[in-house]
Amino acid sequence: MRRCCFSFLFLLLLVFYQLDGMASSSSSGSSTTPLKKPKANVLSPQDLLSFTHYLHTCPDAEGIIQNKVRAWVKKDYTLAASIIRLHFHDCAVRGCDASILLNHRGSERRSEGSKTLRGFQVIDEIKAEVEKRCPKTVSCADILTAAARDATILIGGPFWEVPFGRRDGKVSIAREADTVPQGHENITALIHFFQARGLNLLDLVVLSGSHTIGRTTCRSIQTRLDDGRDVMMPHSSSLLLNATYMRVLKRKCRRSYDHVDLDATTPRKFDNEYYKNMEKKMGLLSTDQGLYTDARTSPIVQALATQPDLFMNQFAVSMVKLGNVQLLTAKNDGEIRGNCNFVNPPPP
């Protein structure tokens, strides 16, 4: 009965999003407003992406990406979560343009908020191999997007088709990377951050489910371990950690640079245990536990906790949306980098 209730609530939320969108589009007009001549259809950047973009120019691209990611994750399974996180940090700043990969003074990669990012070497190795086969053809942005998909599959997550055709950005600014959520924000701030990138409440909760794998440093949760809350939200008693879980974390966090799993139950498996943990006050980051306690996101959390297939299917949908954020696809936008770490040198 409880599962059916959550399913019903979840369906109501989906209907709400659809009706809200219809209302927004219709509210701009009224019965007294004269009809305007329809505008010509204008293609959005994501409309220029294609599943066959490299079919003739670099047919082995996806195979190369898949094989390289598999080899790296086989050596170190934690890299799967790192690659997914790297993709999110890229798309969260200036869109999915591989700006996070640029490695120069003052770049996103050099920012304080990017210090714990990993996976750069994986992308570099993929790019080097792709360049041997198809020089100046496959963008770093496309490589990172496909690598995130393949990393998800290797750790037990869902498959989704990745459309290609993204171009690489030429601008990367450290202070912009520091705006990406770090696990201490309140839910309202997270909602606004996602909405500014065309992602909704459902995407926020579902994409947060990537924390079913991966780790974080003890330094990043130190204030949580002091009294179970968070220094950024000292009065949020609803975010208190389970007492037994907190004792376990304190034993593991002897040093600030030690690591703990984001999902204490099944850290090596991509599943919906992340959401079940919240019900037991075992959301490691305050933002995780906040999704369960906030009235706007709690119904979605409860639905995903009881329906693993729903989580898997929606995660694929939300990852496609993430990969389409603020794209560069026109020929006069961006470039195809020869080396993901640097913009191309000017022509002689």
XYZ file of C-alpha atoms in Angstrom, residues 205 208-209 211 238 240 272-285 287-293 301-302 305:
30
model
C 16.736 14.531 -6.702
C 21.822 13.445 -6.568
C 21.319 9.680 -6.644
C 25.937 9.582 -4.658
C 16.213 17.580 11.011
C 21.106 15.259 12.328
C 18.637 3.170 -4.906
C 20.090 2.468 -1.431
C 21.160 6.121 -1.348
C 17.504 7.108 -0.920
C 16.826 4.385 1.655
C 19.782 5.646 3.691
C 18.118 9.039 4.056
C 15.137 7.438 5.786
C 17.602 6.102 8.377
C 19.304 9.513 8.786
C 22.359 8.244 6.934
C 22.573 10.917 4.251
C 26.283 11.694 4.499
C 26.188 15.223 3.084
C 22.400 18.293 1.045
C 21.626 14.571 0.788
C 19.710 14.424 4.046
C 18.043 17.727 3.185
C 16.372 16.186 0.148
C 14.527 13.832 2.489
C 13.486 16.451 5.037
C 12.960 10.667 -2.449
C 10.371 8.285 -0.943
C 13.541 4.617 -2.332
